[in-house]
mmCIF file of C-alpha atoms in Angstrom:
data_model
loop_
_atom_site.group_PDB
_atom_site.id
_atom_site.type_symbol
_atom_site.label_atom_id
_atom_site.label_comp_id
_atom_site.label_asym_id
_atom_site.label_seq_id
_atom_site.Cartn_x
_atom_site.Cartn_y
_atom_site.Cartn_z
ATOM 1 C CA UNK A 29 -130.150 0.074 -64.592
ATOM 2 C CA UNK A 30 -127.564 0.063 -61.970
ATOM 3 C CA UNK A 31 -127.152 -3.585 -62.394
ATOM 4 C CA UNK A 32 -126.743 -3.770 -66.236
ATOM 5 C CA UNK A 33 -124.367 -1.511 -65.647
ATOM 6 C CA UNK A 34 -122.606 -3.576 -62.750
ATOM 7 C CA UNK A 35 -122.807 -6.562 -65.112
ATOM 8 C CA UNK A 36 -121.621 -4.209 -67.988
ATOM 9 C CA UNK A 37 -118.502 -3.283 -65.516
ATOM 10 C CA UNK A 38 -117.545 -6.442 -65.036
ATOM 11 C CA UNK A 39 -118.053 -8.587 -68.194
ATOM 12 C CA UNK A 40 -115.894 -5.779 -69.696
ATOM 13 C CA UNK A 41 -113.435 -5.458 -66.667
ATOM 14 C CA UNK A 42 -112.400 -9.415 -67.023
ATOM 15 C CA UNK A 43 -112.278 -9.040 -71.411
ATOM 16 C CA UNK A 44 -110.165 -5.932 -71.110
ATOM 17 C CA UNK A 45 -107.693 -7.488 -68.768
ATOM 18 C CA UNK A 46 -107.269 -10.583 -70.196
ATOM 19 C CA UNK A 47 -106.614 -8.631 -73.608
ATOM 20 C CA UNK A 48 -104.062 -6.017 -71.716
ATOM 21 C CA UNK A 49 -102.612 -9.097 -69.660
ATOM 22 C CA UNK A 50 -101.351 -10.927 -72.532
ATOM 23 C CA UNK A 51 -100.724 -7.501 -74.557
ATOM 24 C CA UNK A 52 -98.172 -6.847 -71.677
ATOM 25 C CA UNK A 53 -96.728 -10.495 -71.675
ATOM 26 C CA UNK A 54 -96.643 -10.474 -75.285
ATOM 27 C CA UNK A 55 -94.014 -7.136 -75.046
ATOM 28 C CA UNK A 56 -91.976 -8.535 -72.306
ATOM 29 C CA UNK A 57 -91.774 -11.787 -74.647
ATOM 30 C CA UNK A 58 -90.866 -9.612 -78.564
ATOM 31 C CA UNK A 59 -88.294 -7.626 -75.994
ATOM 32 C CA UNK A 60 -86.860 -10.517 -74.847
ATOM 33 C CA UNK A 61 -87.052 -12.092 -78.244
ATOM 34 C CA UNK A 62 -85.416 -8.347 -79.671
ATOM 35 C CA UNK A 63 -81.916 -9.096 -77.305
ATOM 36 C CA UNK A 64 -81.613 -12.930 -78.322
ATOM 37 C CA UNK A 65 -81.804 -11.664 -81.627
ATOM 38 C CA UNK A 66 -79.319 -8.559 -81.316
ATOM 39 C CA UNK A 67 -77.067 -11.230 -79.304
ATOM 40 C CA UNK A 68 -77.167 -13.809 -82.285
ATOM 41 C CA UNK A 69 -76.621 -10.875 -85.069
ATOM 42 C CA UNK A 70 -73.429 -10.015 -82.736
ATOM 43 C CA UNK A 71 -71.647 -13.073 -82.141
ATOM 44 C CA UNK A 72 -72.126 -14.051 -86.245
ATOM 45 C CA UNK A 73 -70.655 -10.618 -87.023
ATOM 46 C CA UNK A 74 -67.692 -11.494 -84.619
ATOM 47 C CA UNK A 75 -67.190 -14.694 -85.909
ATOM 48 C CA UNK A 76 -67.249 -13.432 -89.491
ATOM 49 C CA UNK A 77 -64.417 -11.125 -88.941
ATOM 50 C CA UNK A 78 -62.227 -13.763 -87.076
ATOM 51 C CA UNK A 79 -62.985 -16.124 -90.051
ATOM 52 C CA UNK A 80 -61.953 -12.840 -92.649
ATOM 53 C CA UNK A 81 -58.656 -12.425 -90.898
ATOM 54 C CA UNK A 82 -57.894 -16.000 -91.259
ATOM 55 C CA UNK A 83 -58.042 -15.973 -94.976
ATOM 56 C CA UNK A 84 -55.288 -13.664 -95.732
ATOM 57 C CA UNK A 85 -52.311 -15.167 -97.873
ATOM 58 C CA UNK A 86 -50.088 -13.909 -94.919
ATOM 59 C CA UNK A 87 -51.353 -16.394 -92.596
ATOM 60 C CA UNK A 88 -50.652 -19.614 -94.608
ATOM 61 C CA UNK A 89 -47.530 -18.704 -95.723
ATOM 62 C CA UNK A 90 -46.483 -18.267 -92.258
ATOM 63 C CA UNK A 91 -48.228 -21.326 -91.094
ATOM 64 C CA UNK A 92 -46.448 -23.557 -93.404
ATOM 65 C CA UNK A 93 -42.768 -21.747 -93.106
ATOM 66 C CA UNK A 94 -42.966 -20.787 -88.882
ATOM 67 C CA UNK A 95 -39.147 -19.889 -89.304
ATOM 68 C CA UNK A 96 -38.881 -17.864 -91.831
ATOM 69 C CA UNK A 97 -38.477 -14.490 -90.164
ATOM 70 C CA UNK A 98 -39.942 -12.677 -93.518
ATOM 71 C CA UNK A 99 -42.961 -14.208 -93.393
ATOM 72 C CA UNK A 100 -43.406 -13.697 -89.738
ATOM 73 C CA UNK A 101 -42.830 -9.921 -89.786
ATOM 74 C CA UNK A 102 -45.278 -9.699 -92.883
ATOM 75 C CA UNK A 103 -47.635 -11.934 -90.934
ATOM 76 C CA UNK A 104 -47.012 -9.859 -87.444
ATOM 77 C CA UNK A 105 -47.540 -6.244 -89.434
ATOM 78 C CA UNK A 106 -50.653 -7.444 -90.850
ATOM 79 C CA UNK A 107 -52.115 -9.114 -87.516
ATOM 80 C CA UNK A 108 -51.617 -5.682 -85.740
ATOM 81 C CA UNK A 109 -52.982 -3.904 -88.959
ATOM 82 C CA UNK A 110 -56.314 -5.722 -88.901
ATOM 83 C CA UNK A 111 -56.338 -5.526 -85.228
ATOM 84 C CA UNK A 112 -56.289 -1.845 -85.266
ATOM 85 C CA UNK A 113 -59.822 -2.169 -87.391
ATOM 86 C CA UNK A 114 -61.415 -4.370 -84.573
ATOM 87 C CA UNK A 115 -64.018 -2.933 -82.404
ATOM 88 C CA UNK A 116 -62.967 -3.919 -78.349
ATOM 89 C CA UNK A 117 -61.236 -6.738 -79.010
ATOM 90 C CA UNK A 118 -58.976 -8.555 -76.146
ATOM 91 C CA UNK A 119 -56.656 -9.938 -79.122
ATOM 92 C CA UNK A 120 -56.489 -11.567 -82.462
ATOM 93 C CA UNK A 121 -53.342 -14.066 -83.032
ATOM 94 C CA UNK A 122 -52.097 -16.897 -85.692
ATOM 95 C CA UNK A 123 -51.249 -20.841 -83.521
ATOM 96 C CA UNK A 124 -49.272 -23.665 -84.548
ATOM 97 C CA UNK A 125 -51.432 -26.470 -84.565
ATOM 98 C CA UNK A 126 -50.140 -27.099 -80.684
ATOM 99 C CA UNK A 127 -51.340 -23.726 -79.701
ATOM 100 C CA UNK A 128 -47.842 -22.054 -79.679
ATOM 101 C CA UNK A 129 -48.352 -18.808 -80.722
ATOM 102 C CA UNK A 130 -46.265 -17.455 -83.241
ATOM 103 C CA UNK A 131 -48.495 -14.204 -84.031
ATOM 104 C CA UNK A 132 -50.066 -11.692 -81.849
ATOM 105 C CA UNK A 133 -51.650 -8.483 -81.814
ATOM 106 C CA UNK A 134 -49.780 -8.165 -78.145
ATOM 107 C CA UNK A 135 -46.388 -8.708 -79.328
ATOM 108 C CA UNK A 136 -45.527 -10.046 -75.923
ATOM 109 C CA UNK A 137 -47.769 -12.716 -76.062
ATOM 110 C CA UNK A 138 -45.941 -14.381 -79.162
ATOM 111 C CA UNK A 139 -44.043 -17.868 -77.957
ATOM 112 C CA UNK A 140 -46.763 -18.396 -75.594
ATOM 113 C CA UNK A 141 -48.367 -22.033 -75.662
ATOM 114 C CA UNK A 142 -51.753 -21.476 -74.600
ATOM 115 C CA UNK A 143 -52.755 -25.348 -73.891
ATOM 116 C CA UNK A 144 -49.783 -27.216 -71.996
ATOM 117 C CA UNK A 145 -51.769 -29.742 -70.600
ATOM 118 C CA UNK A 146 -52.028 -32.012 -73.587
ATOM 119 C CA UNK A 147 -56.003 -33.270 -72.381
ATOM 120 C CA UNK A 148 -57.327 -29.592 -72.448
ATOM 121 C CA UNK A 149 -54.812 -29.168 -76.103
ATOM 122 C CA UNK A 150 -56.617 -32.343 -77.610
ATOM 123 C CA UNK A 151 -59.981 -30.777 -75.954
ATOM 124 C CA UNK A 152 -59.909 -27.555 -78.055
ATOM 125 C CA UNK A 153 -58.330 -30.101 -81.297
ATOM 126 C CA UNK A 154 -61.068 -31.750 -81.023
ATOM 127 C CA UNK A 155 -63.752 -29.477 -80.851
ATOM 128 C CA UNK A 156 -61.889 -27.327 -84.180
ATOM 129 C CA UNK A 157 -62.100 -30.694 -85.688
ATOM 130 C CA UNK A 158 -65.984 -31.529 -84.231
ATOM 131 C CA UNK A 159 -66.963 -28.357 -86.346
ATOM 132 C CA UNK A 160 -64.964 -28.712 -89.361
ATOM 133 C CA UNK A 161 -64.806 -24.266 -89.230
ATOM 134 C CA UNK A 162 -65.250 -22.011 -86.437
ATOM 135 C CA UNK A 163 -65.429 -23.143 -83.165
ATOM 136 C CA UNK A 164 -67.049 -21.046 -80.751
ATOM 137 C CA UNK A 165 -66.128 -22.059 -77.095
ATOM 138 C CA UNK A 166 -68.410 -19.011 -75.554
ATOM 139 C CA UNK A 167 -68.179 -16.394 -73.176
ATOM 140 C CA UNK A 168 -65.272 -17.019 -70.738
ATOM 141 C CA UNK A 169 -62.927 -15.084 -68.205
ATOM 142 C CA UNK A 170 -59.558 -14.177 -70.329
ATOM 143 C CA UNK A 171 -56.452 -15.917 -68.293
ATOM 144 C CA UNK A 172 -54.529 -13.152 -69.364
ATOM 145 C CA UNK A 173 -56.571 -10.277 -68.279
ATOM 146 C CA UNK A 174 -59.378 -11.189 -66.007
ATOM 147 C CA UNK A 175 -62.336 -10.004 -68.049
ATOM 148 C CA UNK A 176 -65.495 -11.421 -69.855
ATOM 149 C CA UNK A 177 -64.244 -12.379 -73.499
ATOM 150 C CA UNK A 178 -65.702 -14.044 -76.675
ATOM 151 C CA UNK A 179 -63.487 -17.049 -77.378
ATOM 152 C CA UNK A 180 -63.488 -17.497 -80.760
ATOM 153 C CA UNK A 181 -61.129 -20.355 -83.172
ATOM 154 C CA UNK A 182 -60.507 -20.983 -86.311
ATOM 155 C CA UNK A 183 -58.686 -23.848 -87.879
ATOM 156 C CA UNK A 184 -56.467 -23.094 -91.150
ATOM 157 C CA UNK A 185 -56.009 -25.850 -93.838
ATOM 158 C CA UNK A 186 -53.466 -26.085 -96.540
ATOM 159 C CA UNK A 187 -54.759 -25.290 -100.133
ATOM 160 C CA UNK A 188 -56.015 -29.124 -100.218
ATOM 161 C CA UNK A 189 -58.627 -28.106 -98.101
ATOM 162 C CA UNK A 190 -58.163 -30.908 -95.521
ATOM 163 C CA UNK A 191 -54.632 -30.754 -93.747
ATOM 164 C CA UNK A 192 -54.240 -28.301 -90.911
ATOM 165 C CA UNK A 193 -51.476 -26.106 -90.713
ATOM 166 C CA UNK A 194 -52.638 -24.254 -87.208
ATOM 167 C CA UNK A 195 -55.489 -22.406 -86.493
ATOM 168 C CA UNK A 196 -56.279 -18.404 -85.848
ATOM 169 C CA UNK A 197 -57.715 -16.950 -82.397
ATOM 170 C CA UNK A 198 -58.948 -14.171 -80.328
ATOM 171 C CA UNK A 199 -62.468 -12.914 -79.530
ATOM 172 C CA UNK A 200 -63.782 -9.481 -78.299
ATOM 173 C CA UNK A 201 -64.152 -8.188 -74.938
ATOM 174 C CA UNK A 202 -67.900 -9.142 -73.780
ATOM 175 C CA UNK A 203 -68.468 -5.357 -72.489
ATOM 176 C CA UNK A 204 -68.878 -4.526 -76.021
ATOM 177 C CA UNK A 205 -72.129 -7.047 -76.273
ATOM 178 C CA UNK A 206 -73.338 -6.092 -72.724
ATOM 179 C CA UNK A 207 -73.339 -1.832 -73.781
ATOM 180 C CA UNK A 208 -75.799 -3.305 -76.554
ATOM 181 C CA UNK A 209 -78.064 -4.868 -74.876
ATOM 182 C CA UNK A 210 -78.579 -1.887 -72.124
ATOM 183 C CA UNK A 211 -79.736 -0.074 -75.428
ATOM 184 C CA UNK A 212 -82.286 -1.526 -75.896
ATOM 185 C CA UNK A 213 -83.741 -0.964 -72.321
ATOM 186 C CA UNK A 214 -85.925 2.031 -72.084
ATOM 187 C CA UNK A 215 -86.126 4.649 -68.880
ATOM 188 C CA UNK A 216 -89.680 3.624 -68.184
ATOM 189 C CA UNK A 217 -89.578 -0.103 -68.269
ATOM 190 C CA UNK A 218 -88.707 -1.869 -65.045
ATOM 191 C CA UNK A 219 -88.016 -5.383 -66.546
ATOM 192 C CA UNK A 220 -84.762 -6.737 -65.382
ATOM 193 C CA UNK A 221 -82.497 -9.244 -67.168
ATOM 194 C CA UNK A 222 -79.872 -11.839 -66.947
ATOM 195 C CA UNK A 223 -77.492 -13.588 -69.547
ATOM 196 C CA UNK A 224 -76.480 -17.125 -68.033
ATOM 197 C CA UNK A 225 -74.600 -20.224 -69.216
ATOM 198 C CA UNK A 226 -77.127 -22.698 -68.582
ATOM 199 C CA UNK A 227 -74.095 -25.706 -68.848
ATOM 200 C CA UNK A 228 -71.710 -23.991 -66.341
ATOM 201 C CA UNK A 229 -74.518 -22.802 -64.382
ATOM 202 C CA UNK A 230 -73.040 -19.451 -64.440
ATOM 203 C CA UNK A 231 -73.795 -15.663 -64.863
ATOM 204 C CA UNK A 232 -72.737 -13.958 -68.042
ATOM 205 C CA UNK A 233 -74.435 -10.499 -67.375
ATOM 206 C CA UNK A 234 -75.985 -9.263 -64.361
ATOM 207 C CA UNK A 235 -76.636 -5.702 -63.082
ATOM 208 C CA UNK A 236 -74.933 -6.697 -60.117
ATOM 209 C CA UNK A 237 -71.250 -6.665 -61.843
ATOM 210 C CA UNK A 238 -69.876 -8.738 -58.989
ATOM 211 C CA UNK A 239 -71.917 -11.910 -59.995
ATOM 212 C CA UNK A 240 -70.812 -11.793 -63.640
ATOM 213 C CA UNK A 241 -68.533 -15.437 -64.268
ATOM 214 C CA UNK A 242 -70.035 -16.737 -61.078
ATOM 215 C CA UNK A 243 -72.145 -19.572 -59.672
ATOM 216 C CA UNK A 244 -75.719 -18.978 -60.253
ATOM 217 C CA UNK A 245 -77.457 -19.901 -56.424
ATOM 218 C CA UNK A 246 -80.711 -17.733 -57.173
ATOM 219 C CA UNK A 247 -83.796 -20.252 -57.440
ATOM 220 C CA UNK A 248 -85.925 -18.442 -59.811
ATOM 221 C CA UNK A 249 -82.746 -18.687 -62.783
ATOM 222 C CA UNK A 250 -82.051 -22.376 -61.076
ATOM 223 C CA UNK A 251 -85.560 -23.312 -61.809
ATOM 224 C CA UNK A 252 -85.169 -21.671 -65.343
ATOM 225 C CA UNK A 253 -82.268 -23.641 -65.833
ATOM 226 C CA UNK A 254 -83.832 -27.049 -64.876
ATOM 227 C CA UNK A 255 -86.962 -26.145 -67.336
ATOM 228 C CA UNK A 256 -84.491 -25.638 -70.225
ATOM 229 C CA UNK A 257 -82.681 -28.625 -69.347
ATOM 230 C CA UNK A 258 -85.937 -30.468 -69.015
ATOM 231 C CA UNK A 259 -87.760 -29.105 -72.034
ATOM 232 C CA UNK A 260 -85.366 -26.996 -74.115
ATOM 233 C CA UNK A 261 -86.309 -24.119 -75.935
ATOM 234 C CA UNK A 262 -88.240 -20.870 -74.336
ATOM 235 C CA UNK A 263 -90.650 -20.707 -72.002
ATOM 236 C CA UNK A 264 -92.115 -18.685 -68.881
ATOM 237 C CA UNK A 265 -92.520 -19.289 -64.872
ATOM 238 C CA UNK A 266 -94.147 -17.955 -61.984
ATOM 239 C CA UNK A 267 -92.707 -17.423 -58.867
ATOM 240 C CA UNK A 268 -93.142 -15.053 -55.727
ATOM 241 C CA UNK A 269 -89.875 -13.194 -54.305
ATOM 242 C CA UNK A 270 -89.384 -12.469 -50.816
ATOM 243 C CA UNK A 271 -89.522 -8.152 -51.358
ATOM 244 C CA UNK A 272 -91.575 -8.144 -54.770
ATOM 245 C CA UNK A 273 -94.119 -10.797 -54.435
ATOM 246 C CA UNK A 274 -95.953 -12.585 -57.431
ATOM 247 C CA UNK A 275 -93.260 -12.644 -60.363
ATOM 248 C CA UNK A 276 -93.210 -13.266 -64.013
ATOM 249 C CA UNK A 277 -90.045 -14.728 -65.694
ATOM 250 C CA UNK A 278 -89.920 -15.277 -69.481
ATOM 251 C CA UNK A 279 -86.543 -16.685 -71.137
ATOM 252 C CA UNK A 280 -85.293 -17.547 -74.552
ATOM 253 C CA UNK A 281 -82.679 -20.684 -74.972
ATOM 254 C CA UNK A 282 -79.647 -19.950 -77.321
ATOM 255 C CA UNK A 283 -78.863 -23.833 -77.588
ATOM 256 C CA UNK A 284 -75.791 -22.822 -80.410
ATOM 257 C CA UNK A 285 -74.017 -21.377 -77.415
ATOM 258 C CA UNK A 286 -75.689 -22.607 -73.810
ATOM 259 C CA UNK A 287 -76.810 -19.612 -73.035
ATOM 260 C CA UNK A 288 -79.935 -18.026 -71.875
ATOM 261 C CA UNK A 289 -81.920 -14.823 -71.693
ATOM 262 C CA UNK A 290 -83.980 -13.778 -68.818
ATOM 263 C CA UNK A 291 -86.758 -11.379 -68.531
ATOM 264 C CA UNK A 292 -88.505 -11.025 -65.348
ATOM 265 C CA UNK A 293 -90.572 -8.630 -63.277
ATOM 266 C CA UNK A 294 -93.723 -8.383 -60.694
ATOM 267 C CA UNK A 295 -96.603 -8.267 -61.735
ATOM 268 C CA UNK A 296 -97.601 -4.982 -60.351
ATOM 269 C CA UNK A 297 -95.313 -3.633 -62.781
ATOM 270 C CA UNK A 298 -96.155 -5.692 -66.023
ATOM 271 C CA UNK A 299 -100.435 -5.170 -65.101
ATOM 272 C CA UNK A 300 -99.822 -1.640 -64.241
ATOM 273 C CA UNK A 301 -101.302 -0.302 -67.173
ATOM 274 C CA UNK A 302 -104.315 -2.809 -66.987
ATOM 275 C CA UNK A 303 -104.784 -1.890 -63.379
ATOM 276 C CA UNK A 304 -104.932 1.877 -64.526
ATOM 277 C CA UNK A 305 -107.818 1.153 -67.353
ATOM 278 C CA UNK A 306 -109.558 -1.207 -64.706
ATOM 279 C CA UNK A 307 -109.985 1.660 -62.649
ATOM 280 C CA UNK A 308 -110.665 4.213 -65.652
ATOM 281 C CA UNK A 309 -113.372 1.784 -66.438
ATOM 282 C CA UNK A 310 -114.656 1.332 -63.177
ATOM 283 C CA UNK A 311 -114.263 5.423 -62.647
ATOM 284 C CA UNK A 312 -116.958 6.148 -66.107
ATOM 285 C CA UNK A 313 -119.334 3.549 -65.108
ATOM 286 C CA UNK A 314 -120.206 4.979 -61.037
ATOM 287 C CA UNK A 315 -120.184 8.336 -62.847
ATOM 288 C CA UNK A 316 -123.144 6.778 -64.708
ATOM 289 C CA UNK A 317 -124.717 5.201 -61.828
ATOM 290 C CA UNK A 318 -124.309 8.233 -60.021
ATOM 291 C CA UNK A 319 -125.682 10.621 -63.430
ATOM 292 C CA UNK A 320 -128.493 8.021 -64.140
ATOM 293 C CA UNK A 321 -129.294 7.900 -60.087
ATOM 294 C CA UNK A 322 -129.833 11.494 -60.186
ATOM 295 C CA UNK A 323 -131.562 11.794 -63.273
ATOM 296 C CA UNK A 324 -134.172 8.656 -61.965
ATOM 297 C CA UNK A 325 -134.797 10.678 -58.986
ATOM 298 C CA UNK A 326 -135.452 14.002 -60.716
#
């Protein structure tokens, strides 16, 4: 008796933990799976409402008369007007086709010429042009005020529909996409996450604040970066760290953008609940032996 229930233990022990093992990868994948989505939903939202302020009368006129000081003050009320509705932006502003700025939300930051160099200018030209619509150039650190921001463009054509007359730009602080994501984290889960640009090699969002916009020198995200690289899309690795031991990492590959991500924790904590019904399980069945032992001897 005491060895069909041994062999009862134990055929059951390796089923259930197999089952729970995956169960817990599974969750740490659909969570992972839940913040690429919320981050895709965001930056299409964003985009939408720098496309929206683009189509306003207001901004052609202006774009195809830049001296007419009517048509700038019209343009300049309704830039700070829609600006006023924006959620965290950094800024929202109307460009000549050479990046002079002749609009701003920051009134201070009209007359500005954002690309002097004429191979980054034709470098941003291009890339309007590449898309033929919104082009997204990603989360970068703002020149003029040192923090995470969503650059965002937007070329503006005459009614033809195929000659430019400048282009709209501006983009959101990132903060605003970072406070979402921490939402979504719950007290009693332990998994950790990073948000890198897997071109640049850099961080995007860290816990530790201090390595956001730098280079990324930790192996386990260097290793996730060469698997994307290598293979694309999502995937998961192993690896052991020096205070934690055996590690899980699980990441998801936004190729729109270059960006990436990443889930990871020990495995003590993602098995913890399969370690507690291991020893539930093992717990009921020497209380059997034990009952049964007695009951045998009696």
């Amino acid at each position: 008796v005491i060895f069909c229930i041994s062999l009862l233990y134990v055929m059951a022990s390796t089923t259930m933990n197999n089952i729970m093992k995956q169960s817990e990868r599974n969750q740490m994948e659909t969570n992972l799976l839940a913040q690429t989505s919320l981050i895709n939903q965001y930056v299409s939202n964003q985009e939408d409402l720098l496309i929206a302020f683009s189509k306003a009368p207001a901004v052609r006129e202006l774009l195809k008369d830049v001296d007419n000081a009517e048509k700038q003050a019209i343009a300049q009320a309704y830039t700070e007007n829609y600006y006023a509705g924006l959620d965290n932006w950094e800024g929202i502003y109307i460009g000549e086709w050479d990046t002079h700025c002749i609009v701003h939300s920051d009134v201070s930051n009209v007359g500005r010429i954002w690309r002097k160099e004429a191979d980054r200018l034709k470098q941003l030209q291009d890339a309007m042009l590449e898309k033929n619509g919104l082009y997204n150039a990603g989360i970068i650190v703002s020149p003029a005020h040192g923090q995470l921001i969503l650059s965002m463009y937007y070329p503006v054509f005459d009614e033809d529909g195929t000659t430019i007359l400048g282009y709209v730009g501006g983009g959101p602080y990132a903060e605003g996409l970072k406070n979402l994501l921490n939402k979504l984290k719950s007290k009693e889960h332990t998994t950790r996450y990073y948000m890198i640009n897997v071109m640049t090699e850099k961080y995007i969002f860290a816990d530790d604040e201090t390595l956001m916009a730098t280079d990324i020198k930790n192996p386990m995200l260097l290793s996730v970066i060469e698997a994307i690289k290598k293979n694309g899309g999502n995937g998961e690795l192993s690896y052991t760290d020096e205070t934690e031991g055996a590690c899980i990492a699980s990441y998801q590959y936004i190729s729109e953008h270059g960006w990436a991500v990443v889930s990871f924790d020990s495995e003590k904590n993602i098995y913890s609940n399969t370690r507690k019904n291991t020893i539930a399980l093992a717990t009921i069945c020497l209380i059997f032996v034990v009952v049964i032992s007695i009951l045998a001897f009696v």
